[in-house]
Tab-separated table of C-alpha atoms in Angstrom:
chain	number	residue	atom	x	y	z
A	868	MET	CA	31.171	-44.851	21.629
A	869	ASP	CA	32.532	-48.415	21.539
A	870	GLU	CA	36.312	-48.612	21.745
A	871	THR	CA	36.469	-44.854	22.284
A	872	LEU	CA	34.527	-43.815	25.390
A	873	ILE	CA	33.913	-47.363	26.572
A	874	LEU	CA	35.460	-50.743	25.911
A	875	LEU	CA	33.166	-53.653	25.125
A	876	LYS	CA	34.003	-55.422	21.860
A	877	SER	CA	37.711	-55.560	22.702
A	878	LEU	CA	36.887	-57.010	26.120
A	879	LEU	CA	34.589	-59.647	24.636
A	880	ASN	CA	37.071	-60.819	21.998
A	881	GLY	CA	40.147	-60.423	24.187
A	882	THR	CA	41.983	-57.924	21.968
A	883	TYR	CA	42.234	-55.323	24.739
A	884	ALA	CA	44.038	-57.696	27.102
A	885	GLU	CA	46.222	-59.040	24.302
A	886	THR	CA	47.771	-55.605	23.743
A	887	PHE	CA	49.420	-55.950	27.178
A	888	ASN	CA	51.430	-59.032	26.145
A	889	GLY	CA	50.375	-61.295	28.998
A	890	LEU	CA	50.096	-58.624	31.712
A	891	LYS	CA	46.280	-58.697	31.606
A	892	ASP	CA	44.047	-61.694	32.333
A	893	VAL	CA	42.278	-62.223	28.991
A	894	GLN	CA	39.506	-64.401	30.430
A	895	LYS	CA	38.687	-61.839	33.112
A	896	GLY	CA	38.223	-59.223	30.411
A	897	VAL	CA	35.930	-61.535	28.446
A	898	GLU	CA	33.832	-62.198	31.561
A	899	ILE	CA	33.559	-58.474	32.284
A	900	GLY	CA	32.441	-57.847	28.697
A	901	LYS	CA	29.806	-60.589	28.906
A	902	MET	CA	28.369	-59.070	32.082
A	903	TRP	CA	28.035	-55.670	30.411
A	904	GLU	CA	26.457	-57.259	27.343
A	905	LYS	CA	23.901	-59.065	29.507
A	906	TYR	CA	22.833	-55.965	31.432
A	907	ILE	CA	22.732	-53.718	28.377
A	908	LEU	CA	20.309	-56.064	26.594
A	909	GLN	CA	18.277	-56.599	29.760
A	910	VAL	CA	17.730	-52.897	30.361
A	911	ALA	CA	17.110	-52.217	26.666
A	912	ASP	CA	14.326	-54.825	26.542
A	913	ASP	CA	12.787	-54.348	30.001
A	914	ILE	CA	12.882	-50.572	30.279
A	915	PHE	CA	13.431	-49.114	26.804
A	916	PHE	CA	11.095	-51.214	24.607
A	917	TYR	CA	13.988	-52.505	22.515
A	918	GLU	CA	12.436	-55.913	21.833
A	919	GLN	CA	9.381	-54.123	20.408
A	920	ILE	CA	11.145	-51.523	18.272
A	921	GLU	CA	14.582	-52.929	17.423
A	922	ASN	CA	13.607	-53.169	13.740
A	923	TYR	CA	12.568	-49.488	13.634
A	924	ASN	CA	15.807	-47.725	14.505
A	925	LYS	CA	15.749	-43.928	14.299
A	926	PRO	CA	18.763	-41.597	14.161
A	927	PHE	CA	17.845	-39.613	17.308
A	928	LEU	CA	15.156	-39.506	19.986
A	929	ASP	CA	13.239	-36.532	18.592
A	930	ALA	CA	13.034	-37.960	15.071
A	931	LEU	CA	9.341	-38.810	15.527
A	932	SER	CA	8.277	-35.875	17.709
A	933	GLN	CA	6.064	-34.459	14.944
A	934	TYR	CA	3.837	-37.556	15.239
A	935	ASP	CA	3.428	-37.310	19.030
A	936	ASP	CA	0.037	-35.829	19.964
A	937	GLY	CA	1.012	-35.381	23.623
A	938	LYS	CA	-1.364	-38.016	24.955
A	939	ASP	CA	-1.110	-38.888	28.671
A	940	LEU	CA	0.782	-42.207	28.743
A	941	SER	CA	0.576	-42.955	32.469
A	942	ASP	CA	-1.956	-45.773	31.885
A	943	TYR	CA	-1.034	-46.589	28.304
A	944	ASP	CA	-0.678	-50.285	27.428
A	945	PHE	CA	2.549	-50.485	25.455
A	946	ASN	CA	2.390	-54.285	25.276
A	947	HIS	CA	-0.873	-54.530	23.355
A	948	ASP	CA	-1.156	-51.442	21.152
A	949	GLY	CA	0.031	-53.137	17.949
A	950	CYS	CA	3.020	-50.874	17.416
A	951	ASP	CA	4.791	-51.079	14.056
A	952	ASP	CA	6.743	-48.806	11.736
A	953	LEU	CA	3.582	-47.796	9.885
A	954	ASN	CA	2.187	-46.199	13.031
A	955	LYS	CA	4.600	-43.381	13.719
A	956	ARG	CA	2.461	-42.070	16.580
A	957	LYS	CA	2.886	-45.255	18.646
A	958	LEU	CA	6.628	-45.268	17.985
A	959	ALA	CA	6.746	-41.614	19.006
A	960	TYR	CA	5.055	-42.500	22.318
A	961	ARG	CA	7.830	-44.959	23.066
A	962	HIS	CA	10.515	-42.475	22.147
A	963	ARG	CA	8.948	-39.918	24.471
A	964	VAL	CA	9.027	-42.345	27.382
A	965	ILE	CA	12.575	-43.409	26.550
A	966	ALA	CA	13.705	-39.778	26.394
A	967	HIS	CA	12.123	-39.117	29.791
A	968	LYS	CA	13.822	-42.108	31.416
A	969	TYR	CA	17.146	-41.224	29.808
A	970	LYS	CA	16.886	-37.671	31.142
A	971	GLN	CA	15.970	-38.941	34.618
A	972	GLY	CA	19.089	-41.077	34.808
A	973	LEU	CA	19.862	-44.323	36.621
A	974	HIS	CA	18.991	-43.242	40.134
A	975	ASN	CA	15.419	-42.260	39.235
A	976	THR	CA	14.744	-45.328	37.103
A	977	PHE	CA	16.257	-48.317	38.946
A	978	ASP	CA	16.364	-49.553	42.530
A	979	GLN	CA	19.444	-49.271	44.728
A	980	ASP	CA	20.368	-52.953	44.424
A	981	MET	CA	20.652	-52.716	40.641
A	982	ILE	CA	22.548	-49.440	40.817
A	983	LYS	CA	24.984	-50.973	43.324
A	984	LEU	CA	25.512	-53.934	40.971
A	985	TRP	CA	26.304	-51.633	38.027
A	986	ASP	CA	28.500	-49.377	40.144
A	987	ASP	CA	30.544	-52.399	41.220
A	988	LEU	CA	30.847	-53.599	37.622
A	989	TYR	CA	31.867	-50.115	36.484
A	990	ASP	CA	34.564	-49.912	39.143
A	991	MET	CA	35.813	-53.414	38.269
A	992	THR	CA	35.983	-52.502	34.576
A	993	ASP	CA	37.660	-49.179	35.274
A	994	SER	CA	40.314	-50.906	37.375
A	995	TYR	CA	40.886	-53.634	34.784
A	996	THR	CA	41.275	-51.053	31.983
A	997	ASP	CA	43.597	-48.737	33.969
A	998	LYS	CA	40.833	-46.135	34.417
A	999	TRP	CA	39.884	-45.906	30.766
A	1000	LEU	CA	36.206	-45.262	31.641
A	1001	SER	CA	36.718	-42.617	34.308
A	1002	SER	CA	39.427	-40.864	32.270
A	1003	ALA	CA	37.155	-40.626	29.236
A	1004	ARG	CA	34.311	-39.336	31.402
A	1005	ALA	CA	36.514	-36.761	33.104
A	1006	PHE	CA	37.723	-35.553	29.706
A	1007	LEU	CA	34.147	-35.084	28.477
A	1008	GLU	CA	33.210	-33.104	31.574
A	1009	GLN	CA	35.698	-30.435	30.497
A	1010	GLN	CA	33.868	-29.820	27.195
A	1011	ASN	CA	30.973	-27.426	26.583
A	1012	VAL	CA	28.955	-29.715	24.301
A	1013	ASN	CA	29.298	-33.484	23.957
A	1014	VAL	CA	27.502	-35.284	21.140
A	1015	LEU	CA	27.819	-39.020	20.587
A	1016	VAL	CA	27.470	-40.375	17.052
A	1017	THR	CA	27.382	-44.152	17.106
A	1018	SER	CA	27.164	-46.698	14.317
A	1019	GLY	CA	25.100	-48.869	16.655
A	1020	SER	CA	21.333	-48.676	16.978
A	1021	LEU	CA	19.914	-45.864	19.085
A	1022	ILE	CA	18.255	-47.659	22.010
A	1023	PRO	CA	21.148	-49.925	23.128
A	1024	SER	CA	23.462	-46.923	22.743
A	1025	LEU	CA	21.303	-44.888	25.131
A	1026	VAL	CA	21.393	-47.782	27.600
A	1027	LYS	CA	25.183	-47.922	27.344
A	1028	CYS	CA	25.327	-44.208	28.110
A	1029	LEU	CA	23.208	-44.732	31.221
A	1030	LEU	CA	25.142	-47.718	32.534
A	1031	PHE	CA	28.561	-46.251	31.753
A	1032	ARG	CA	27.730	-42.914	33.448
A	1033	LEU	CA	27.593	-40.970	30.192
A	1034	ASP	CA	23.907	-40.027	30.296
A	1035	ASN	CA	24.597	-36.313	29.746
A	1036	LEU	CA	25.471	-37.028	26.113
A	1037	ILE	CA	23.310	-36.092	23.136
A	1038	VAL	CA	23.080	-39.288	21.063
A	1039	TYR	CA	22.747	-39.833	17.312
A	1040	SER	CA	22.678	-43.207	15.541
A	1041	SER	CA	24.302	-43.341	12.115
A	1042	TRP	CA	23.089	-46.916	11.537
A	1043	GLU	CA	21.029	-46.025	8.432
A	1044	VAL	CA	21.980	-42.438	7.641
A	1045	GLY	CA	25.771	-42.449	8.021
A	1046	LYS	CA	28.172	-40.352	10.083
A	1047	LEU	CA	28.292	-37.419	7.659
A	1048	GLN	CA	24.527	-36.888	7.814
A	1049	CYS	CA	24.647	-36.953	11.621
A	1050	PHE	CA	27.534	-34.474	11.653
A	1051	SER	CA	25.521	-32.174	9.371
A	1052	TRP	CA	22.532	-32.308	11.722
A	1053	ILE	CA	24.796	-31.532	14.671
A	1054	LYS	CA	26.273	-28.526	12.875
A	1055	GLU	CA	22.759	-27.232	12.156
A	1056	ARG	CA	21.819	-27.714	15.818
A	1057	PHE	CA	24.952	-25.995	17.153
A	1058	PRO	CA	25.998	-23.580	14.366
A	1059	ASN	CA	28.434	-21.560	16.477
A	1060	VAL	CA	30.301	-24.463	18.117
A	1061	ARG	CA	33.748	-25.659	17.000
A	1062	PHE	CA	33.792	-29.457	16.955
A	1063	CYS	CA	36.563	-32.009	17.211
A	1064	VAL	CA	35.766	-35.613	16.254
A	1065	ILE	CA	37.210	-38.356	18.458
A	1066	GLY	CA	36.846	-41.914	17.166
A	1067	ASP	CA	38.471	-45.114	15.987
A	1068	GLY	CA	36.992	-45.688	12.519
A	1069	TRP	CA	37.450	-44.601	8.910
A	1070	GLU	CA	33.871	-43.357	8.444
A	1071	GLU	CA	34.023	-40.697	11.149
A	1072	CYS	CA	37.475	-39.712	9.890
A	1073	GLU	CA	36.196	-39.124	6.358
A	1074	ALA	CA	33.077	-37.344	7.629
A	1075	ALA	CA	35.214	-35.082	9.824
A	1076	GLN	CA	37.383	-34.204	6.811
A	1077	THR	CA	34.294	-33.328	4.786
A	1078	MET	CA	33.030	-31.109	7.624
A	1079	ARG	CA	36.533	-29.655	8.032
A	1080	TRP	CA	36.577	-30.691	11.664
A	1081	PRO	CA	39.745	-32.006	13.360
A	1082	PHE	CA	39.868	-35.757	13.947
A	1083	VAL	CA	41.623	-37.552	16.807
A	1084	LYS	CA	42.056	-41.297	16.358
A	1085	ILE	CA	41.769	-43.524	19.412
A	1086	ASP	CA	43.625	-46.823	19.203
A	1087	LEU	CA	44.300	-49.590	21.679
A	1088	ARG	CA	47.891	-49.608	20.458
A	1089	PRO	CA	49.727	-47.464	21.303
A	1090	HIS	CA	47.373	-44.555	22.082
A	1091	ARG	CA	44.900	-45.106	24.903
A	1092	PHE	CA	42.146	-42.762	26.003
A	1093	PRO	CA	43.765	-41.795	29.317
A	1094	GLY	CA	46.512	-40.205	27.230
A	1095	LEU	CA	44.098	-37.745	25.568
A	1096	THR	CA	44.055	-34.261	27.130
A	1097	LEU	CA	42.556	-30.856	26.410
A	1098	ARG	CA	46.028	-29.687	25.430
A	1099	THR	CA	46.242	-32.406	22.769
A	1100	VAL	CA	42.822	-31.490	21.381
A	1101	GLY	CA	43.843	-27.828	21.496
A	1102	HIS	CA	46.684	-28.575	19.075
A	1103	TYR	CA	44.192	-30.097	16.624
A	1104	PHE	CA	41.915	-27.052	16.963
A	1105	SER	CA	44.794	-24.642	16.337
A	1106	ILE	CA	45.711	-26.451	13.116
A	1107	VAL	CA	42.196	-26.729	11.679
A	1108	TYR	CA	40.553	-23.554	12.971
């Protein structure tokens, strides 16, 4: 996700702006990154239980579904139930609620003032990055299946998807299990789909090679996401498949 579909780290440390050799305001990029960082953590803690379960990262939302007994959670007290990693059922409850809110999307979870704030920040970021965000999103909308495999922890990654208008993605976290394991799960889930891996790191490149999937590297210099098209990906497919 980071530095592929969205830009965050390179905004925060100024490396995105620096690639433009003085044509971009570095400090503005840093400030934009800090605003995203603030809201991502705020939503993760306030809405998605991240402060309670950040030490119990799971690779995907349904990882604990076998422990969920289907209990009605409308009046459940999540703040005083003594949740920990030993009680898989209580963790599963939280994952069920998180999955529901993720499926509902921004407009059914937050008020209009907050949505307006995030929409304005999105538009500001998209303008600053020469439409990196909207170009990446438009590219994904042309695909049949989009699965995100992130090296970050699951809950903040889901929040990023919501805030960056990518909430139609299926999300896996490779934090503990690695990219190759996630790719294997994805292949089992979608056995008849041809996949192309798009990323910026060595681990997904090696995992893609093991799976015999094409790999497209995204780089701030010189290749930027708005330059990636279906035609380009089609060339990779024709070579590998």
